């Protein structure tokens, strides 16, 4: 049985909420409708939205105090985990607890320094041998357009299929760390298996090479898991079911339930894959004051981000600035409490990797006259699941043709580059990840 409502949505028999599996025509009306429905659902619990938000704020204040105290003691806020401990299964209980609490980590010595520096040199050889800088036509997307980035010079290379990237993605050490990180999540719940923590689907992304002396405006605080679909599609409504019932205690940001099947709204900012962690591997030394990554290291801050738009100071037809085809902003205007916790990564060296929970707020600090290079290969953890298998089929086609993957602008620089990574170069991890 389906019930229709004025905007044309149907009421989900699974969530009891109106849902839109594609972007609604009248967005402000649909936003007003879903907000009213969630608000009513929360009030059925006997508490108001204001009371639920107050509970979240109390939790956040404790986390912020803990983060501030760590900073005041001169300690790193981000946990630092040695690759050797991951490989040996000897990560300390304290570090495991901190990883879950902060939702982010640096893996120290993930690769040998010499290996990472070789990959950095290989990237340079790859782009220079193919005259990339002469052919580069400028940034092709507006992904970061609203966040104040200066992208006129190619610091982000829209390159996906170099041997360096493929070797890093398919390296046994990468598979080991991804499995470790995936296993921080609950992959089976509600009587279902949501993903396979031991197999990664090799989500291909770009490279950043930011040269010495660079001045960059950085990227504002934002998050990447989605936009209005997080409130409006049935799958995400199921994923966030506890929040939408006002039961913050039951909401577990590490439970993957329903989200590996949830529909997403298309857009140039979209990630088609389910990533347990976003991440990158450092190919150069980067001190933590040189325009590096910051996070709000509180995974459960998502509860605040999801319910904050229901408060009365947000216009009925708005969702704290979240719009389709734009990055999800975290702003002083609506999220000031969260931005108190913004914390930089520790200094990193070539071969270290950096990881953060896919729902966490992050930013890239501005830098003037950067000291040294700032070079990374973006490699997340994207475990095998229904959603990632579907995307892996598109990735396989892009890999074989040398095209840009589906989630990225159609630049296709590498299609006729003779020295891109070839199918016969793939190891077992690579073949499995691409479904070959
Ligand atoms: Fe991002």
Short mmCIF file of C-alpha atoms and ligand atoms in Angstrom, two decimals:
data_model
loop_
_atom_site.label_atom_id
_atom_site.label_comp_id
_atom_site.label_asym_id
_atom_site.label_seq_id
_atom_site.Cartn_x
_atom_site.Cartn_y
_atom_site.Cartn_z
CA UNK A 1 0.00 0.00 0.00
CA UNK A 2 1.38 3.43 -0.88
CA UNK A 3 0.06 6.76 0.24
CA UNK A 4 0.77 9.89 -1.73
CA UNK A 5 1.26 13.36 -0.28
CA UNK A 6 1.05 16.84 -1.87
CA UNK A 7 4.59 16.97 -3.33
CA UNK A 8 4.05 13.65 -5.07
CA UNK A 9 6.09 11.65 -2.59
CA UNK A 10 4.95 8.30 -1.38
CA UNK A 11 4.97 7.37 2.28
CA UNK A 12 7.43 4.55 2.80
CA UNK A 13 5.86 1.50 4.43
CA UNK A 14 9.32 0.82 5.87
CA UNK A 15 10.03 4.21 7.45
CA UNK A 16 6.60 5.81 7.67
CA UNK A 17 8.15 8.93 6.16
CA UNK A 18 7.59 10.56 2.77
CA UNK A 19 10.50 9.69 0.48
CA UNK A 20 11.80 10.74 -2.91
CA UNK A 21 14.10 8.30 -4.70
CA UNK A 22 14.98 10.98 -7.25
CA UNK A 23 15.39 14.74 -6.68
CA UNK A 24 11.92 16.24 -6.10
CA UNK A 25 10.72 18.94 -8.51
CA UNK A 26 9.70 21.35 -5.80
CA UNK A 27 12.64 21.14 -3.44
CA UNK A 28 11.59 23.70 -0.80
CA UNK A 29 8.15 22.03 -0.52
CA UNK A 30 9.70 18.58 -0.21
CA UNK A 31 12.22 19.78 2.38
CA UNK A 32 9.43 21.38 4.41
CA UNK A 33 7.47 18.16 4.16
CA UNK A 34 10.22 15.80 5.26
CA UNK A 35 11.25 18.10 8.09
CA UNK A 36 7.68 18.28 9.40
CA UNK A 37 7.37 14.49 9.16
CA UNK A 38 10.63 13.82 11.05
CA UNK A 39 9.71 16.42 13.65
CA UNK A 40 6.34 14.76 14.21
CA UNK A 41 8.03 11.35 14.45
CA UNK A 42 10.46 12.66 17.08
CA UNK A 43 7.65 14.25 19.05
CA UNK A 44 5.87 10.88 19.19
CA UNK A 45 8.76 9.82 21.45
CA UNK A 46 7.50 12.29 24.05
CA UNK A 47 10.36 14.74 23.59
CA UNK A 48 10.69 17.86 21.46
CA UNK A 49 13.37 18.33 18.82
CA UNK A 50 14.90 21.01 21.06
CA UNK A 51 15.26 18.48 23.87
CA UNK A 52 16.85 15.91 21.57
CA UNK A 53 19.30 18.50 20.21
CA UNK A 54 20.15 19.50 23.80
CA UNK A 55 21.05 15.86 24.52
CA UNK A 56 23.35 15.81 21.49
CA UNK A 57 24.95 19.11 22.57
CA UNK A 58 25.70 17.71 26.02
CA UNK A 59 27.49 14.77 24.40
CA UNK A 60 29.35 17.08 22.00
CA UNK A 61 30.52 19.34 24.82
CA UNK A 62 32.20 16.38 26.52
CA UNK A 63 33.93 15.38 23.29
CA UNK A 64 35.01 18.95 22.58
CA UNK A 65 36.41 19.28 26.12
CA UNK A 66 38.39 16.06 25.66
CA UNK A 67 39.78 17.26 22.32
CA UNK A 68 40.67 20.69 23.74
CA UNK A 69 42.39 19.06 26.72
CA UNK A 70 44.49 16.87 24.42
CA UNK A 71 45.52 19.96 22.47
CA UNK A 72 46.34 21.84 25.68
CA UNK A 73 48.58 18.97 26.81
CA UNK A 74 50.39 19.18 23.47
CA UNK A 75 49.16 15.73 22.42
CA UNK A 76 47.97 14.71 18.99
CA UNK A 77 44.19 14.63 18.74
CA UNK A 78 44.38 12.09 15.91
CA UNK A 79 45.32 8.55 16.91
CA UNK A 80 48.55 7.37 15.28
CA UNK A 81 48.67 3.63 14.58
CA UNK A 82 51.80 1.83 13.38
CA UNK A 83 51.31 -0.30 10.29
CA UNK A 84 53.39 -3.00 11.98
CA UNK A 85 50.77 -3.27 14.73
CA UNK A 86 47.94 -3.57 12.22
CA UNK A 87 49.86 -6.29 10.36
CA UNK A 88 50.59 -8.17 13.58
CA UNK A 89 47.14 -7.65 15.09
CA UNK A 90 48.70 -5.87 18.07
CA UNK A 91 47.03 -2.43 17.97
CA UNK A 92 46.54 -1.52 21.63
CA UNK A 93 43.02 -1.47 23.10
CA UNK A 94 43.60 2.23 23.95
CA UNK A 95 44.39 3.06 20.33
CA UNK A 96 41.44 1.03 19.05
CA UNK A 97 39.14 2.87 21.45
CA UNK A 98 40.56 6.21 20.35
CA UNK A 99 40.09 5.30 16.68
CA UNK A 100 36.39 4.64 17.35
CA UNK A 101 36.05 7.78 19.46
CA UNK A 102 37.80 10.16 17.05
CA UNK A 103 36.77 8.42 13.82
CA UNK A 104 40.13 9.10 12.21
CA UNK A 105 43.73 7.93 12.28
CA UNK A 106 47.14 8.21 10.72
CA UNK A 107 48.72 4.86 9.81
CA UNK A 108 52.43 5.38 10.36
CA UNK A 109 54.76 3.53 8.03
CA UNK A 110 51.90 2.13 5.97
CA UNK A 111 54.43 1.91 3.12
CA UNK A 112 58.20 2.21 3.19
CA UNK A 113 59.37 5.72 2.61
CA UNK A 114 61.42 4.64 -0.42
CA UNK A 115 58.33 3.01 -1.97
CA UNK A 116 56.25 6.16 -1.52
CA UNK A 117 58.98 8.38 -2.96
CA UNK A 118 59.33 6.03 -5.93
CA UNK A 119 55.58 6.34 -6.54
CA UNK A 120 55.87 10.13 -6.39
CA UNK A 121 58.63 10.05 -9.02
CA UNK A 122 56.61 7.58 -11.12
CA UNK A 123 53.65 9.98 -11.17
CA UNK A 124 55.91 12.74 -12.49
CA UNK A 125 57.32 10.43 -15.19
CA UNK A 126 53.82 9.33 -16.15
CA UNK A 127 52.37 12.81 -16.63
CA UNK A 128 55.50 14.28 -18.24
CA UNK A 129 55.95 11.40 -20.68
CA UNK A 130 52.38 12.07 -21.82
CA UNK A 131 52.71 15.88 -21.99
CA UNK A 132 49.92 16.32 -19.47
CA UNK A 133 50.77 19.92 -18.60
CA UNK A 134 50.55 21.00 -22.24
CA UNK A 135 47.19 19.27 -22.64
CA UNK A 136 45.66 20.25 -19.32
CA UNK A 137 42.49 22.26 -20.01
CA UNK A 138 41.80 23.52 -16.50
CA UNK A 139 39.53 22.25 -13.77
CA UNK A 140 36.50 20.54 -15.26
CA UNK A 141 34.22 20.46 -12.27
CA UNK A 142 32.82 22.83 -9.69
CA UNK A 143 33.20 20.28 -6.93
CA UNK A 144 34.98 22.74 -4.70
CA UNK A 145 33.45 25.83 -6.29
CA UNK A 146 31.50 26.90 -3.23
CA UNK A 147 34.31 26.22 -0.80
CA UNK A 148 36.84 28.85 -1.81
CA UNK A 149 39.51 26.66 -3.41
CA UNK A 150 41.95 28.07 -5.91
CA UNK A 151 42.14 25.45 -8.61
CA UNK A 152 43.48 27.39 -11.61
CA UNK A 153 46.79 25.49 -11.51
CA UNK A 154 46.61 21.73 -11.64
CA UNK A 155 47.25 20.74 -8.08
CA UNK A 156 44.59 18.06 -8.33
CA UNK A 157 45.60 15.94 -11.33
CA UNK A 158 42.59 14.24 -12.97
CA UNK A 159 44.71 11.12 -13.44
CA UNK A 160 43.53 7.69 -12.32
CA UNK A 161 45.48 4.88 -13.99
CA UNK A 162 49.19 5.42 -13.33
CA UNK A 163 51.24 2.46 -12.17
CA UNK A 164 51.88 4.36 -8.92
CA UNK A 165 48.16 4.67 -8.14
CA UNK A 166 47.32 1.13 -9.16
CA UNK A 167 50.25 -0.37 -7.27
CA UNK A 168 49.23 1.53 -4.12
CA UNK A 169 45.55 0.58 -4.50
CA UNK A 170 46.29 -3.10 -5.01
CA UNK A 171 49.22 -3.44 -2.60
CA UNK A 172 48.78 -6.18 0.04
CA UNK A 173 49.56 -3.57 2.72
CA UNK A 174 46.69 -1.42 1.45
CA UNK A 175 44.31 -4.39 1.54
CA UNK A 176 45.45 -5.15 5.11
CA UNK A 177 44.80 -1.61 6.35
CA UNK A 178 41.46 -1.35 4.54
CA UNK A 179 40.31 -4.62 6.13
CA UNK A 180 41.39 -3.34 9.55
CA UNK A 181 39.50 -0.08 9.06
CA UNK A 182 36.41 -1.75 7.58
CA UNK A 183 36.29 -4.05 10.59
CA UNK A 184 35.78 -1.05 12.89
CA UNK A 185 32.30 -0.92 11.40
CA UNK A 186 29.43 -3.30 12.09
CA UNK A 187 29.05 -5.01 8.72
CA UNK A 188 26.23 -7.37 9.74
CA UNK A 189 23.13 -6.19 11.61
CA UNK A 190 19.33 -6.37 11.40
CA UNK A 191 19.75 -9.97 10.26
CA UNK A 192 21.60 -8.84 7.13
CA UNK A 193 25.16 -8.69 5.86
CA UNK A 194 25.77 -5.16 4.57
CA UNK A 195 29.33 -5.47 3.28
CA UNK A 196 32.38 -7.73 3.20
CA UNK A 197 35.07 -6.07 5.34
CA UNK A 198 37.88 -8.17 3.83
CA UNK A 199 37.51 -7.23 0.17
CA UNK A 200 37.95 -3.73 -1.26
CA UNK A 201 36.56 -2.52 -4.60
CA UNK A 202 39.41 -0.10 -5.44
CA UNK A 203 37.53 3.20 -5.69
CA UNK A 204 39.74 5.18 -8.10
CA UNK A 205 40.33 8.83 -7.30
CA UNK A 206 42.80 11.52 -8.30
CA UNK A 207 46.23 12.71 -7.21
CA UNK A 208 47.24 15.95 -5.55
CA UNK A 209 50.69 17.43 -6.10
CA UNK A 210 51.02 20.86 -4.51
CA UNK A 211 54.42 22.41 -5.17
CA UNK A 212 56.74 24.27 -2.77
CA UNK A 213 55.84 27.95 -2.54
CA UNK A 214 52.18 27.25 -3.28
CA UNK A 215 49.55 29.56 -1.86
CA UNK A 216 46.13 28.00 -1.54
CA UNK A 217 42.84 29.13 -0.07
CA UNK A 218 42.16 25.64 1.19
CA UNK A 219 38.73 24.05 1.40
CA UNK A 220 36.03 25.01 3.86
CA UNK A 221 34.50 22.63 6.39
CA UNK A 222 32.24 20.14 4.63
CA UNK A 223 31.29 16.50 4.46
CA UNK A 224 31.01 14.13 1.52
CA UNK A 225 28.48 11.33 2.15
CA UNK A 226 25.58 12.89 0.25
CA UNK A 227 23.18 15.82 0.21
CA UNK A 228 19.40 15.91 0.62
CA UNK A 229 19.23 12.19 -0.14
CA UNK A 230 20.46 11.62 3.43
CA UNK A 231 17.02 12.78 4.66
CA UNK A 232 14.87 12.01 1.64
CA UNK A 233 15.55 8.53 0.26
CA UNK A 234 14.12 5.45 1.86
CA UNK A 235 17.48 3.72 2.32
CA UNK A 236 19.03 6.63 4.21
CA UNK A 237 15.85 7.09 6.22
CA UNK A 238 16.31 3.48 7.32
CA UNK A 239 20.00 4.08 8.03
CA UNK A 240 19.21 7.12 10.18
CA UNK A 241 16.03 5.56 11.62
CA UNK A 242 17.08 6.03 15.25
CA UNK A 243 17.90 9.72 14.77
CA UNK A 244 14.63 10.32 12.96
CA UNK A 245 12.84 8.78 15.96
CA UNK A 246 14.74 11.03 18.38
CA UNK A 247 16.66 8.08 19.86
CA UNK A 248 20.18 9.48 19.80
CA UNK A 249 21.51 6.82 22.18
CA UNK A 250 20.56 4.08 19.71
CA UNK A 251 22.24 5.82 16.76
CA UNK A 252 25.56 4.13 16.03
CA UNK A 253 27.67 5.88 13.40
CA UNK A 254 29.60 2.63 12.88
CA UNK A 255 26.58 0.50 11.93
CA UNK A 256 26.34 0.23 8.13
CA UNK A 257 22.72 -0.92 8.22
CA UNK A 258 20.83 -0.07 5.00
CA UNK A 259 23.31 2.43 3.64
CA UNK A 260 25.01 0.10 1.19
CA UNK A 261 21.69 -0.03 -0.68
CA UNK A 262 20.44 3.55 -0.27
CA UNK A 263 19.63 5.61 -3.37
CA UNK A 264 21.71 8.73 -3.92
CA UNK A 265 20.90 11.92 -5.79
CA UNK A 266 23.21 12.50 -8.78
CA UNK A 267 25.61 15.42 -8.93
CA UNK A 268 29.22 16.27 -9.65
CA UNK A 269 29.91 16.05 -5.92
CA UNK A 270 28.58 12.53 -5.70
CA UNK A 271 30.46 9.49 -4.50
CA UNK A 272 28.71 6.42 -5.90
CA UNK A 273 30.56 4.12 -3.53
CA UNK A 274 30.04 3.37 0.12
CA UNK A 275 33.31 4.30 1.81
CA UNK A 276 33.87 3.25 5.40
CA UNK A 277 36.74 5.73 5.53
CA UNK A 278 37.93 8.42 3.19
CA UNK A 279 41.68 8.43 2.93
CA UNK A 280 44.92 9.29 1.23
CA UNK A 281 48.49 8.11 1.21
CA UNK A 282 51.28 10.68 1.62
CA UNK A 283 54.01 10.76 -1.01
CA UNK A 284 55.86 13.69 0.55
CA UNK A 285 56.56 15.08 3.99
CA UNK A 286 53.85 17.42 5.24
CA UNK A 287 54.03 19.37 8.46
CA UNK A 288 50.69 19.99 10.10
CA UNK A 289 50.85 23.77 9.57
CA UNK A 290 51.29 23.50 5.78
CA UNK A 291 47.71 23.60 4.56
CA UNK A 292 46.83 20.08 5.64
CA UNK A 293 43.65 18.15 6.33
CA UNK A 294 41.60 18.86 9.43
CA UNK A 295 38.55 17.01 10.75
CA UNK A 296 35.90 17.47 13.39
CA UNK A 297 36.94 14.18 15.01
CA UNK A 298 33.56 13.19 16.43
CA UNK A 299 31.75 10.55 14.31
CA UNK A 300 28.51 11.00 16.23
CA UNK A 301 28.44 14.69 15.28
CA UNK A 302 26.39 13.35 12.36
CA UNK A 303 23.45 13.26 14.77
CA UNK A 304 23.71 17.03 15.12
CA UNK A 305 24.16 17.59 11.37
CA UNK A 306 21.07 15.52 10.58
CA UNK A 307 18.73 17.05 13.19
CA UNK A 308 19.97 20.66 13.31
CA UNK A 309 17.80 21.70 10.30
CA UNK A 310 14.67 20.88 12.33
CA UNK A 311 15.21 23.76 14.75
CA UNK A 312 13.02 26.82 14.28
CA UNK A 313 15.79 29.22 13.21
CA UNK A 314 16.16 27.33 9.90
CA UNK A 315 13.57 28.35 7.27
CA UNK A 316 11.02 25.59 6.59
CA UNK A 317 12.17 24.97 3.01
CA UNK A 318 15.90 24.85 3.83
CA UNK A 319 18.27 22.22 5.19
CA UNK A 320 21.10 24.35 6.70
CA UNK A 321 22.44 25.06 3.21
CA UNK A 322 22.50 21.47 1.95
CA UNK A 323 21.55 21.33 -1.75
CA UNK A 324 21.78 18.74 -4.51
CA UNK A 325 24.98 18.88 -6.56
CA UNK A 326 26.83 20.89 -3.90
CA UNK A 327 29.09 19.74 -1.09
CA UNK A 328 27.37 19.48 2.28
CA UNK A 329 28.58 22.56 4.18
CA UNK A 330 29.31 22.76 7.90
CA UNK A 331 28.93 26.42 8.75
CA UNK A 332 29.49 28.89 11.60
CA UNK A 333 25.89 29.93 11.12
CA UNK A 334 24.38 26.56 11.97
CA UNK A 335 27.16 24.32 13.27
CA UNK A 336 29.35 26.59 15.39
CA UNK A 337 29.45 24.09 18.25
CA UNK A 338 31.04 21.46 15.99
CA UNK A 339 33.62 23.76 14.48
CA UNK A 340 35.22 24.25 17.92
CA UNK A 341 36.63 20.73 17.54
CA UNK A 342 38.43 21.16 14.20
CA UNK A 343 41.77 19.32 14.54
CA UNK A 344 44.75 18.97 12.20
CA UNK A 345 46.44 15.74 11.24
CA UNK A 346 49.84 15.11 12.83
CA UNK A 347 52.94 15.73 10.68
CA UNK A 348 53.16 12.98 8.07
CA UNK A 349 55.99 11.40 6.11
CA UNK A 350 56.05 9.66 2.72
CA UNK A 351 54.32 6.30 3.12
CA UNK A 352 52.04 7.32 6.00
CA UNK A 353 48.31 7.20 5.27
CA UNK A 354 45.46 9.32 6.64
CA UNK A 355 41.88 8.09 7.20
CA UNK A 356 38.59 9.57 8.40
CA UNK A 357 35.05 8.22 8.85
CA UNK A 358 33.00 8.93 5.72
CA UNK A 359 30.42 11.07 7.56
CA UNK A 360 32.90 13.33 9.30
CA UNK A 361 33.33 17.05 8.70
CA UNK A 362 36.72 17.91 7.21
CA UNK A 363 38.56 20.85 5.70
CA UNK A 364 41.89 21.73 4.16
CA UNK A 365 43.63 24.67 5.80
CA UNK A 366 44.85 27.59 3.69
CA UNK A 367 48.60 27.92 3.19
CA UNK A 368 50.88 30.71 2.03
CA UNK A 369 54.27 29.92 0.51
CA UNK A 370 54.07 26.22 1.34
CA UNK A 371 57.26 24.62 2.60
CA UNK A 372 58.04 21.48 0.62
CA UNK A 373 55.66 19.48 -1.55
CA UNK A 374 52.16 18.37 -0.57
CA UNK A 375 51.65 15.17 -2.54
CA UNK A 376 49.02 12.52 -1.97
CA UNK A 377 47.24 9.67 -3.71
CA UNK A 378 43.57 9.56 -2.68
CA UNK A 379 42.68 5.98 -1.72
CA UNK A 380 39.64 5.32 0.49
CA UNK A 381 38.30 2.08 1.95
CA UNK A 382 35.32 0.95 -0.15
CA UNK A 383 34.41 -2.60 0.82
CA UNK A 384 32.55 -5.05 -1.37
CA UNK A 385 28.78 -4.54 -1.12
CA UNK A 386 25.78 -4.19 -3.44
CA UNK A 387 26.42 -0.49 -4.08
CA UNK A 388 30.19 -0.88 -4.61
CA UNK A 389 29.80 -3.92 -6.88
CA UNK A 390 27.55 -1.85 -9.10
CA UNK A 391 30.10 0.95 -9.26
CA UNK A 392 33.00 -1.50 -9.72
CA UNK A 393 31.45 -2.54 -13.04
CA UNK A 394 31.76 1.09 -14.25
CA UNK A 395 35.27 1.32 -12.83
CA UNK A 396 36.28 -1.81 -14.73
CA UNK A 397 35.14 -0.23 -18.02
CA UNK A 398 36.96 3.00 -17.22
CA UNK A 399 40.13 1.10 -16.30
CA UNK A 400 40.08 -0.91 -19.53
CA UNK A 401 39.45 2.17 -21.71
CA UNK A 402 41.65 4.58 -19.72
CA UNK A 403 38.72 6.92 -19.19
CA UNK A 404 37.92 9.00 -16.12
CA UNK A 405 35.72 7.00 -13.73
CA UNK A 406 31.98 7.73 -13.67
CA UNK A 407 32.01 9.85 -10.49
CA UNK A 408 34.48 12.31 -12.00
CA UNK A 409 34.38 14.84 -14.86
CA UNK A 410 34.69 13.31 -18.33
CA UNK A 411 38.22 14.50 -19.01
CA UNK A 412 39.64 11.17 -20.19
CA UNK A 413 43.22 12.42 -20.47
CA UNK A 414 44.70 8.95 -20.19
CA UNK A 415 42.69 7.13 -22.89
CA UNK A 416 45.59 7.24 -25.37
CA UNK A 417 48.50 7.18 -22.93
CA UNK A 418 50.53 4.09 -23.82
CA UNK A 419 52.12 3.57 -20.38
CA UNK A 420 49.02 3.50 -18.22
CA UNK A 421 48.55 0.47 -15.98
CA UNK A 422 47.39 -2.54 -17.97
CA UNK A 423 45.11 -5.44 -17.23
CA UNK A 424 48.00 -7.91 -17.38
CA UNK A 425 49.80 -5.92 -14.65
CA UNK A 426 47.03 -6.58 -12.10
CA UNK A 427 47.71 -8.79 -9.12
CA UNK A 428 45.08 -10.94 -7.41
CA UNK A 429 43.86 -8.03 -5.23
CA UNK A 430 43.44 -5.85 -8.30
CA UNK A 431 41.58 -8.48 -10.32
CA UNK A 432 39.28 -9.23 -7.40
CA UNK A 433 38.63 -5.54 -6.70
CA UNK A 434 37.71 -4.86 -10.32
CA UNK A 435 35.67 -8.04 -10.57
CA UNK A 436 37.90 -9.46 -13.33
FE1 LIG B 1 35.77 16.29 1.13
#
